[in-house]
Amino acid sequence: MDLLADAAERDRTDPLAHTRDLFVPSATPLVAYLDGNSLGRPLKATRERLTALVDGAWGTRLIRSWDEQWMDLPFVVGDALGAACLGAAPGQTAIGDSTTVLLYKLLRSAVAHAGPSRPEIVLDSENFPTDRYVAEGIAVETGAKLVWLHPDPSRGVTVDDVAAVVGPHTGVVLLSHVAYKSGYLSDLPSITRVAHNAGALVLWDLCHSAGSVPVTLDAAGVDLAVGCSYKYLNGGPGAPAFCYVASRLQPVLSQPIQGWMGNSDVFAMGPSYAPAAGMRRFISGTPPVLAMTGIQDTIALIDSVGIEAVREKSTGLCEFVIAYVDSSLAEYGVQVASPRDSAQRGGHVTLSHPDARSLVAALWERDVIPDFREPDGIRIGAAPLSTSYAEVAQGLLSLESLLRSAP
Ligand SMILES: *Cc1c(COP(=O)(O)O)cnc(C)c1O
């Protein structure tokens, strides 16, 4: 069967095929959008929700909206996200600052909680730069010691890697659930258990999992997590991140950016800071109401179709890409740089080719949009709710025609 016919058949039987029409169509030609893991597409409902916000809660209710709904919005949206995507019971998830700032706040809290007898932060050299940079800054600031793992770049951090380094001096283990380059899906429950057995806390970065791979934070006993909302959650450029703090830790953690919005009585304007109970203490300044508005529609959509169905389509799309690389693109030097076993892979597939950078540039000129990742990666992030098999097939055929015509 040829690729397009195969794709058409898969689209015909795809239980999530209908969700693609819920997204705002591109106003200019777009052959294939394969970068939903960097910036998700907007839902039509989000356009309406933003307009309604400007006209209603902002334009009409004005300052009254803080009392009527905005003060609690970080927690209302956080709880909805926790239920739909994170396996988190209410009262443990809040929408806040950027991922970077929330990483700082939670990692700094965890280091302080661990205390001087457990000064080590375990992290890996393949993690996203901001995670590594934040940890480096905290090490300078607090004297914490960084214990680096160097996983195979085509995979990621395994249970054994972590087990080999944690011990009586480990304060916190900081890892990404899905590796941003290889797509490797770490074993979150087992790694969490290994860290806990050593007496350490875990902080998971869920940027590439939230809205793509089901997460079971409560069931796995995770301590802390952060993740962003402009990737698979389609919150829009710069939409704020979320943080999760297990209920048991909330009373004993204090975060470093003590602002008035995290105070126990926000409008008392008192002489000094006293942290609020619950998740409010992890808020610093005025919540980004406009910026967290877009996330809500995707959370509602995922809640209605179920995160397991999203994951199933995601796996199908990735396997579709891998099968075509093997059958038709390998002969041009394209390799699969992600784990082949779907159980060990998140929502994207990374291909490698020596000319990846120029190939991606040429694809963009043809309105096929994957992304390039150093040193030789073509990252295919087909967001399951907004991407059809036909679209992925068109992208693969464009890549093949470029490879065939290469000098
Ligand atoms: C995208 C991403 C980030 C982004 O951090 P921002 O502060 O939102 O820019 C952080 N960590 C990981 C693993 C990511 O994939």
GROMACS .gro file of C-alpha atoms and ligand atoms in nm:
model
  422
    1MET     CA    1   0.000   0.000   0.000
    2ASP     CA    2   0.139   0.345  -0.072
    3LEU     CA    3   0.196   0.589   0.209
    4LEU     CA    4  -0.094   0.823   0.133
    5ALA     CA    5  -0.344   0.538   0.100
    6ASP     CA    6  -0.218   0.388   0.424
    7ALA     CA    7  -0.254   0.728   0.595
    8ALA     CA    8  -0.608   0.775   0.459
    9GLU     CA    9  -0.711   0.437   0.597
   10ARG     CA   10  -0.565   0.519   0.938
   11ASP     CA   11  -0.741   0.856   0.943
   12ARG     CA   12  -1.069   0.686   0.852
   13THR     CA   13  -1.053   0.459   1.156
   14ASP     CA   14  -0.889   0.708   1.396
   15PRO     CA   15  -1.122   0.770   1.692
   16LEU     CA   16  -0.964   1.115   1.738
   17ALA     CA   17  -0.985   1.221   1.372
   18HIS     CA   18  -1.262   1.470   1.452
   19THR     CA   19  -1.057   1.678   1.697
   20ARG     CA   20  -0.838   1.821   1.419
   21ASP     CA   21  -1.130   2.035   1.300
   22LEU     CA   22  -1.155   2.197   1.642
   23PHE     CA   23  -0.828   2.384   1.578
   24VAL     CA   24  -0.785   2.721   1.405
   25PRO     CA   25  -0.679   2.647   1.047
   26SER     CA   26  -0.366   2.811   0.913
   27ALA     CA   27  -0.449   3.123   0.708
   28THR     CA   28  -0.164   3.049   0.466
   29PRO     CA   29  -0.076   2.712   0.314
   30LEU     CA   30   0.059   2.461   0.562
   31VAL     CA   31   0.142   2.114   0.437
   32ALA     CA   32   0.237   1.951   0.766
   33TYR     CA   33   0.278   2.094   1.115
   34LEU     CA   34   0.510   1.856   1.296
   35ASP     CA   35   0.619   2.077   1.583
   36GLY     CA   36   0.329   2.053   1.826
   37ASN     CA   37   0.584   1.964   2.091
   38SER     CA   38   0.737   2.311   2.067
   39LEU     CA   39   0.429   2.527   2.012
   40GLY     CA   40   0.085   2.371   2.000
   41ARG     CA   41  -0.185   2.500   1.767
   42PRO     CA   42  -0.471   2.714   1.902
   43LEU     CA   43  -0.819   2.571   1.942
   44LYS     CA   44  -1.109   2.768   1.794
   45ALA     CA   45  -1.262   2.762   2.141
   46THR     CA   46  -0.955   2.946   2.270
   47ARG     CA   47  -1.007   3.230   2.025
   48GLU     CA   48  -1.362   3.263   2.158
   49ARG     CA   49  -1.253   3.235   2.518
   50LEU     CA   50  -0.993   3.510   2.476
   51THR     CA   51  -1.243   3.740   2.306
   52ALA     CA   52  -1.500   3.673   2.577
   53LEU     CA   53  -1.242   3.751   2.844
   54VAL     CA   54  -1.155   4.087   2.688
   55ASP     CA   55  -1.523   4.180   2.652
   56GLY     CA   56  -1.654   4.031   2.975
   57ALA     CA   57  -1.437   3.958   3.277
   58TRP     CA   58  -1.183   4.223   3.181
   59GLY     CA   59  -1.377   4.480   2.975
   60THR     CA   60  -1.697   4.474   3.182
   61ARG     CA   61  -1.635   4.330   3.528
   62LEU     CA   62  -1.292   4.493   3.548
   63ILE     CA   63  -1.133   4.487   3.896
   64ARG     CA   64  -1.431   4.295   4.034
   65SER     CA   65  -1.314   3.989   3.838
   66TRP     CA   66  -1.027   3.934   4.078
   67ASP     CA   67  -1.276   3.852   4.352
   68GLU     CA   68  -1.521   3.684   4.118
   69GLN     CA   69  -1.280   3.440   3.955
   70TRP     CA   70  -0.918   3.539   3.897
   71MET     CA   71  -0.773   3.498   4.247
   72ASP     CA   72  -0.849   3.128   4.234
   73LEU     CA   73  -0.782   3.074   3.864
   74PRO     CA   74  -0.427   2.932   3.908
   75PHE     CA   75  -0.569   2.658   4.129
   76VAL     CA   76  -0.891   2.597   3.936
   77VAL     CA   77  -0.698   2.548   3.613
   78GLY     CA   78  -0.426   2.357   3.797
   79ASP     CA   79  -0.676   2.112   3.945
   80ALA     CA   80  -0.838   2.057   3.605
   81LEU     CA   81  -0.497   1.987   3.454
   82GLY     CA   82  -0.408   1.756   3.741
   83ALA     CA   83  -0.725   1.553   3.688
   84ALA     CA   84  -0.710   1.535   3.307
   85CYS     CA   85  -0.339   1.478   3.252
   86LEU     CA   86  -0.130   1.434   3.564
   87GLY     CA   87  -0.301   1.188   3.795
   88ALA     CA   88  -0.305   1.456   4.063
   89ALA     CA   89  -0.586   1.499   4.315
   90PRO     CA   90  -0.708   1.857   4.374
   91GLY     CA   91  -0.509   2.104   4.578
   92GLN     CA   92  -0.163   2.007   4.451
   93THR     CA   93  -0.127   2.177   4.111
   94ALA     CA   94  -0.105   2.549   4.036
   95ILE     CA   95  -0.043   2.750   3.723
   96GLY     CA   96   0.233   2.999   3.785
   97ASP     CA   97   0.539   3.146   3.623
   98SER     CA   98   0.753   3.013   3.337
   99THR     CA   99   0.886   2.658   3.367
  100THR     CA  100   1.229   2.803   3.435
  101VAL     CA  101   1.111   3.014   3.729
  102LEU     CA  102   0.903   2.731   3.873
  103LEU     CA  103   1.201   2.496   3.843
  104TYR     CA  104   1.401   2.748   4.041
  105LYS     CA  105   1.134   2.784   4.306
  106LEU     CA  106   1.079   2.413   4.359
  107LEU     CA  107   1.440   2.302   4.330
  108ARG     CA  108   1.547   2.575   4.570
  109SER     CA  109   1.269   2.469   4.811
  110ALA     CA  110   1.375   2.106   4.787
  111VAL     CA  111   1.742   2.185   4.848
  112ALA     CA  112   1.653   2.390   5.156
  113HIS     CA  113   1.425   2.113   5.282
  114ALA     CA  114   1.692   1.846   5.230
  115GLY     CA  115   1.934   2.048   5.441
  116PRO     CA  116   2.316   2.046   5.467
  117SER     CA  117   2.345   1.672   5.534
  118ARG     CA  118   2.199   1.599   5.188
  119PRO     CA  119   2.369   1.855   4.963
  120GLU     CA  120   2.361   1.659   4.635
  121ILE     CA  121   2.138   1.730   4.335
  122VAL     CA  122   2.132   1.444   4.083
  123LEU     CA  123   2.072   1.556   3.722
  124ASP     CA  124   2.173   1.459   3.369
  125SER     CA  125   2.373   1.618   3.092
  126GLU     CA  126   2.101   1.542   2.833
  127ASN     CA  127   1.833   1.740   3.014
  128PHE     CA  128   1.692   2.059   2.863
  129PRO     CA  129   1.935   2.351   2.908
  130THR     CA  130   1.715   2.555   3.141
  131ASP     CA  131   1.693   2.268   3.391
  132ARG     CA  132   2.072   2.237   3.396
  133TYR     CA  133   2.131   2.611   3.416
  134VAL     CA  134   1.886   2.659   3.702
  135ALA     CA  135   2.053   2.377   3.895
  136GLU     CA  136   2.398   2.528   3.831
  137GLY     CA  137   2.278   2.862   3.967
  138ILE     CA  138   2.131   2.701   4.276
  139ALA     CA  139   2.454   2.511   4.336
  140VAL     CA  140   2.646   2.839   4.336
  141GLU     CA  141   2.387   3.006   4.555
  142THR     CA  142   2.352   2.731   4.816
  143GLY     CA  143   2.668   2.525   4.797
  144ALA     CA  144   2.471   2.223   4.674
  145LYS     CA  145   2.679   1.971   4.481
  146LEU     CA  146   2.573   1.863   4.131
  147VAL     CA  147   2.600   1.490   4.059
  148TRP     CA  148   2.588   1.450   3.682
  149LEU     CA  149   2.456   1.149   3.495
  150HIS     CA  150   2.566   1.112   3.132
  151PRO     CA  151   2.305   0.894   2.964
  152ASP     CA  152   2.329   0.763   2.610
  153PRO     CA  153   2.195   1.058   2.401
  154SER     CA  154   1.974   0.828   2.196
  155ARG     CA  155   1.804   0.711   2.515
  156GLY     CA  156   1.776   0.875   2.854
  157VAL     CA  157   1.807   0.822   3.225
  158THR     CA  158   1.730   0.469   3.346
  159VAL     CA  159   1.642   0.333   3.689
  160ASP     CA  160   1.990   0.177   3.714
  161ASP     CA  161   2.158   0.510   3.632
  162VAL     CA  162   1.980   0.671   3.925
  163ALA     CA  163   2.024   0.376   4.160
  164ALA     CA  164   2.400   0.391   4.102
  165VAL     CA  165   2.438   0.746   4.235
  166VAL     CA  166   2.173   0.810   4.501
  167GLY     CA  167   2.264   0.765   4.865
  168PRO     CA  168   2.271   0.927   5.206
  169HIS     CA  169   2.395   1.259   5.063
  170THR     CA  170   2.131   1.293   4.790
  171GLY     CA  171   1.886   1.575   4.849
  172VAL     CA  172   1.691   1.584   4.524
  173VAL     CA  173   1.681   1.406   4.189
  174LEU     CA  174   1.587   1.636   3.898
  175LEU     CA  175   1.489   1.466   3.571
  176SER     CA  176   1.272   1.508   3.263
  177HIS     CA  177   1.004   1.245   3.219
  178VAL     CA  178   1.033   1.261   2.838
  179ALA     CA  179   1.376   1.360   2.703
  180TYR     CA  180   1.339   1.665   2.478
  181LYS     CA  181   1.586   1.538   2.219
  182SER     CA  182   1.557   1.160   2.201
  183GLY     CA  183   1.199   1.135   2.324
  184TYR     CA  184   1.306   0.868   2.577
  185LEU     CA  185   1.035   0.805   2.834
  186SER     CA  186   1.186   0.752   3.176
  187ASP     CA  187   1.035   0.507   3.421
  188LEU     CA  188   0.886   0.768   3.653
  189PRO     CA  189   0.737   0.534   3.916
  190SER     CA  190   1.051   0.319   3.954
  191ILE     CA  191   1.294   0.612   3.958
  192THR     CA  192   1.077   0.789   4.213
  193ARG     CA  193   1.085   0.476   4.430
  194VAL     CA  194   1.464   0.445   4.402
  195ALA     CA  195   1.509   0.809   4.502
  196HIS     CA  196   1.272   0.771   4.795
  197ASN     CA  197   1.447   0.455   4.914
  198ALA     CA  198   1.763   0.663   4.936
  199GLY     CA  199   1.577   0.931   5.132
  200ALA     CA  200   1.581   1.188   4.849
  201LEU     CA  201   1.307   1.399   4.692
  202VAL     CA  202   1.226   1.389   4.319
  203LEU     CA  203   1.145   1.682   4.094
  204TRP     CA  204   1.008   1.579   3.754
  205ASP     CA  205   1.003   1.807   3.451
  206LEU     CA  206   0.689   1.716   3.256
  207CYS     CA  207   0.723   1.966   2.970
  208HIS     CA  208   0.705   1.697   2.702
  209SER     CA  209   0.460   1.473   2.889
  210ALA     CA  210   0.177   1.706   2.989
  211GLY     CA  211  -0.109   1.648   2.746
  212SER     CA  212   0.079   1.373   2.562
  213VAL     CA  213   0.181   1.091   2.794
  214PRO     CA  214  -0.037   0.995   3.093
  215VAL     CA  215   0.135   1.076   3.421
  216THR     CA  216   0.049   0.924   3.759
  217LEU     CA  217   0.194   1.172   4.007
  218ASP     CA  218  -0.012   1.073   4.311
  219ALA     CA  219   0.005   0.699   4.250
  220ALA     CA  220   0.382   0.712   4.201
  221GLY     CA  221   0.426   0.920   4.516
  222VAL     CA  222   0.604   1.200   4.329
  223ASP     CA  223   0.713   1.492   4.543
  224LEU     CA  224   0.745   1.780   4.298
  225ALA     CA  225   0.685   1.844   3.929
  226VAL     CA  226   0.677   2.128   3.679
  227GLY     CA  227   0.582   2.145   3.314
  228CYS     CA  228   0.491   2.387   3.043
  229SER     CA  229   0.159   2.457   2.880
  230TYR     CA  230   0.247   2.594   2.536
  231LYS     CA  231   0.355   2.257   2.396
  232TYR     CA  232   0.094   1.977   2.395
  233LEU     CA  233  -0.145   2.186   2.607
  234ASN     CA  234  -0.177   2.452   2.334
  235GLY     CA  235  -0.176   2.742   2.582
  236GLY     CA  236  -0.008   2.979   2.332
  237PRO     CA  237   0.337   3.136   2.314
  238GLY     CA  238   0.471   3.204   2.661
  239ALA     CA  239   0.171   3.051   2.836
  240PRO     CA  240   0.266   2.992   3.201
  241ALA     CA  241   0.387   2.665   3.343
  242PHE     CA  242   0.235   2.452   3.618
  243CYS     CA  243   0.382   2.320   3.938
  244TYR     CA  244   0.279   2.020   4.145
  245VAL     CA  245   0.365   1.985   4.512
  246ALA     CA  246   0.243   1.674   4.694
  247SER     CA  247   0.002   1.765   4.975
  248ARG     CA  248   0.229   1.615   5.242
  249LEU     CA  249   0.512   1.853   5.147
  250GLN     CA  250   0.318   2.177   5.116
  251PRO     CA  251   0.328   2.267   5.486
  252VAL     CA  252   0.702   2.201   5.517
  253LEU     CA  253   0.836   2.365   5.200
  254SER     CA  254   0.903   2.735   5.169
  255GLN     CA  255   0.979   2.883   4.832
  256PRO     CA  256   1.239   3.152   4.769
  257ILE     CA  257   1.037   3.418   4.582
  258GLN     CA  258   0.818   3.538   4.866
  259GLY     CA  259   0.561   3.767   4.712
  260TRP     CA  260   0.240   3.925   4.829
  261MET     CA  261   0.020   3.689   4.626
  262GLY     CA  262   0.155   3.391   4.819
  263ASN     CA  263   0.093   3.549   5.156
  264SER     CA  264  -0.160   3.401   5.397
  265ASP     CA  265  -0.376   3.714   5.384
  266VAL     CA  266  -0.312   3.873   5.047
  267PHE     CA  267  -0.495   4.198   5.107
  268ALA     CA  268  -0.386   4.252   5.465
  269MET     CA  269  -0.073   4.413   5.319
  270GLY     CA  270   0.098   4.320   5.645
  271PRO     CA  271   0.447   4.411   5.764
  272SER     CA  272   0.608   4.078   5.682
  273TYR     CA  273   0.558   3.758   5.486
  274ALA     CA  274   0.367   3.462   5.624
  275PRO     CA  275   0.317   3.189   5.365
  276ALA     CA  276  -0.039   3.091   5.274
  277ALA     CA  277  -0.153   2.735   5.337
  278GLY     CA  278  -0.167   2.497   5.041
  279MET     CA  279  -0.058   2.575   4.687
  280ARG     CA  280  -0.103   2.949   4.721
  281ARG     CA  281   0.236   2.974   4.891
  282PHE     CA  282   0.404   2.878   4.563
  283ILE     CA  283   0.257   3.183   4.388
  284SER     CA  284   0.476   3.495   4.393
  285GLY     CA  285   0.318   3.788   4.209
  286THR     CA  286  -0.005   3.861   4.025
  287PRO     CA  287  -0.109   3.552   3.827
  288PRO     CA  288  -0.091   3.578   3.445
  289VAL     CA  289  -0.465   3.556   3.385
  290LEU     CA  290  -0.463   3.629   3.011
  291ALA     CA  291  -0.175   3.390   2.952
  292MET     CA  292  -0.340   3.098   3.133
  293THR     CA  293  -0.670   3.141   2.953
  294GLY     CA  294  -0.576   2.938   2.644
  295ILE     CA  295  -0.478   2.625   2.836
  296GLN     CA  296  -0.830   2.565   2.958
  297ASP     CA  297  -0.978   2.452   2.628
  298THR     CA  298  -0.717   2.186   2.565
  299ILE     CA  299  -0.751   2.058   2.921
  300ALA     CA  300  -1.127   2.030   2.866
  301LEU     CA  301  -1.074   1.854   2.532
  302ILE     CA  302  -0.829   1.604   2.681
  303ASP     CA  303  -1.066   1.546   2.970
  304SER     CA  304  -1.346   1.468   2.726
  305VAL     CA  305  -1.153   1.225   2.501
  306GLY     CA  306  -0.926   1.083   2.772
  307ILE     CA  307  -0.547   1.108   2.796
  308GLU     CA  308  -0.517   0.734   2.720
  309ALA     CA  309  -0.677   0.790   2.378
  310VAL     CA  310  -0.438   1.080   2.314
  311ARG     CA  311  -0.144   0.857   2.402
  312GLU     CA  312  -0.270   0.578   2.178
  313LYS     CA  313  -0.291   0.804   1.875
  314SER     CA  314   0.046   0.955   1.958
  315THR     CA  315   0.200   0.609   1.960
  316GLY     CA  316   0.030   0.530   1.629
  317LEU     CA  317   0.166   0.847   1.465
  318CYS     CA  318   0.520   0.778   1.589
  319GLU     CA  319   0.510   0.417   1.471
  320PHE     CA  320   0.384   0.535   1.132
  321VAL     CA  321   0.690   0.763   1.100
  322ILE     CA  322   0.933   0.493   1.212
  323ALA     CA  323   0.792   0.236   0.969
  324TYR     CA  324   0.838   0.473   0.675
  325VAL     CA  325   1.191   0.564   0.778
  326ASP     CA  326   1.277   0.194   0.782
  327SER     CA  327   1.109   0.112   0.453
  328SER     CA  328   1.197   0.420   0.247
  329LEU     CA  329   1.424   0.679   0.411
  330ALA     CA  330   1.698   0.466   0.569
  331GLU     CA  331   1.858   0.420   0.227
  332TYR     CA  332   1.927   0.798   0.224
  333GLY     CA  333   2.102   0.785   0.559
  334VAL     CA  334   1.808   0.878   0.780
  335GLN     CA  335   1.811   0.696   1.114
  336VAL     CA  336   1.569   0.671   1.402
  337ALA     CA  337   1.738   0.847   1.694
  338SER     CA  338   1.457   0.776   1.942
  339PRO     CA  339   1.384   0.451   2.124
  340ARG     CA  340   1.201   0.211   1.892
  341ASP     CA  341   0.995   0.056   2.169
  342SER     CA  342   0.684   0.273   2.211
  343ALA     CA  343   0.678   0.196   2.582
  344GLN     CA  344   1.011   0.379   2.611
  345ARG     CA  345   0.921   0.676   2.391
  346GLY     CA  346   0.713   0.987   2.457
  347GLY     CA  347   0.517   1.183   2.198
  348HIS     CA  348   0.783   1.264   1.939
  349VAL     CA  349   1.029   1.082   1.716
  350THR     CA  350   1.371   1.222   1.640
  351LEU     CA  351   1.539   1.126   1.314
  352SER     CA  352   1.905   1.184   1.249
  353HIS     CA  353   2.080   1.276   0.926
  354PRO     CA  354   2.415   1.451   0.866
  355ASP     CA  355   2.233   1.730   0.674
  356ALA     CA  356   1.953   1.767   0.929
  357ARG     CA  357   1.995   2.142   0.963
  358SER     CA  358   1.966   2.219   0.591
  359LEU     CA  359   1.694   1.957   0.542
  360VAL     CA  360   1.478   2.120   0.809
  361ALA     CA  361   1.536   2.463   0.654
  362ALA     CA  362   1.431   2.328   0.312
  363LEU     CA  363   1.124   2.160   0.465
  364TRP     CA  364   1.016   2.490   0.622
  365GLU     CA  365   1.032   2.649   0.276
  366ARG     CA  366   0.791   2.380   0.161
  367ASP     CA  367   0.553   2.453   0.452
  368VAL     CA  368   0.648   2.132   0.629
  369ILE     CA  369   0.740   2.225   0.987
  370PRO     CA  370   0.939   1.984   1.205
  371ASP     CA  371   1.228   2.126   1.411
  372PHE     CA  372   1.603   2.088   1.416
  373ARG     CA  373   1.788   1.988   1.729
  374GLU     CA  374   2.164   1.986   1.763
  375PRO     CA  375   2.366   1.818   1.635
  376ASP     CA  376   2.185   1.627   1.361
  377GLY     CA  377   1.826   1.578   1.473
  378ILE     CA  378   1.501   1.626   1.282
  379ARG     CA  379   1.235   1.624   1.550
  380ILE     CA  380   0.887   1.511   1.446
  381GLY     CA  381   0.635   1.615   1.709
  382ALA     CA  382   0.294   1.526   1.567
  383ALA     CA  383   0.045   1.645   1.829
  384PRO     CA  384  -0.227   1.378   1.830
  385LEU     CA  385  -0.525   1.611   1.872
  386SER     CA  386  -0.433   1.840   1.582
  387THR     CA  387  -0.244   1.618   1.337
  388SER     CA  388  -0.374   1.365   1.085
  389TYR     CA  389  -0.188   1.069   0.943
  390ALA     CA  390  -0.227   1.229   0.600
  391GLU     CA  391  -0.044   1.537   0.722
  392VAL     CA  392   0.244   1.329   0.858
  393ALA     CA  393   0.255   1.134   0.531
  394GLN     CA  394   0.284   1.458   0.330
  395GLY     CA  395   0.570   1.565   0.553
  396LEU     CA  396   0.753   1.236   0.507
  397LEU     CA  397   0.707   1.250   0.129
  398SER     CA  398   0.850   1.604   0.121
  399LEU     CA  399   1.151   1.484   0.316
  400GLU     CA  400   1.193   1.191   0.079
  401SER     CA  401   1.180   1.412  -0.228
  402LEU     CA  402   1.446   1.642  -0.080
  403LEU     CA  403   1.669   1.345  -0.001
  404ARG     CA  404   1.621   1.200  -0.350
  405SER     CA  405   1.715   1.526  -0.522
  406ALA     CA  406   2.017   1.591  -0.297
  407PRO     CA  407   2.346   1.617  -0.486
  408LIG     C1  408   1.028   2.345   2.674
  408LIG     C2  409   1.099   2.305   2.797
  408LIG     C3  410   1.127   2.399   2.898
  408LIG     C4  411   1.090   2.543   2.877
  408LIG     O1  412   1.110   2.628   2.983
  408LIG     P1  413   1.049   2.776   2.974
  408LIG     O2  414   1.084   2.840   3.100
  408LIG     O3  415   0.901   2.760   2.950
  408LIG     O4  416   1.109   2.843   2.855
  408LIG     C5  417   1.188   2.354   3.014
  408LIG     N1  418   1.221   2.222   3.030
  408LIG     C6  419   1.197   2.132   2.934
  408LIG     C7  420   1.234   1.988   2.955
  408LIG     C8  421   1.138   2.170   2.814
  408LIG     O5  422   1.114   2.081   2.718
   0.00000   0.00000   0.00000
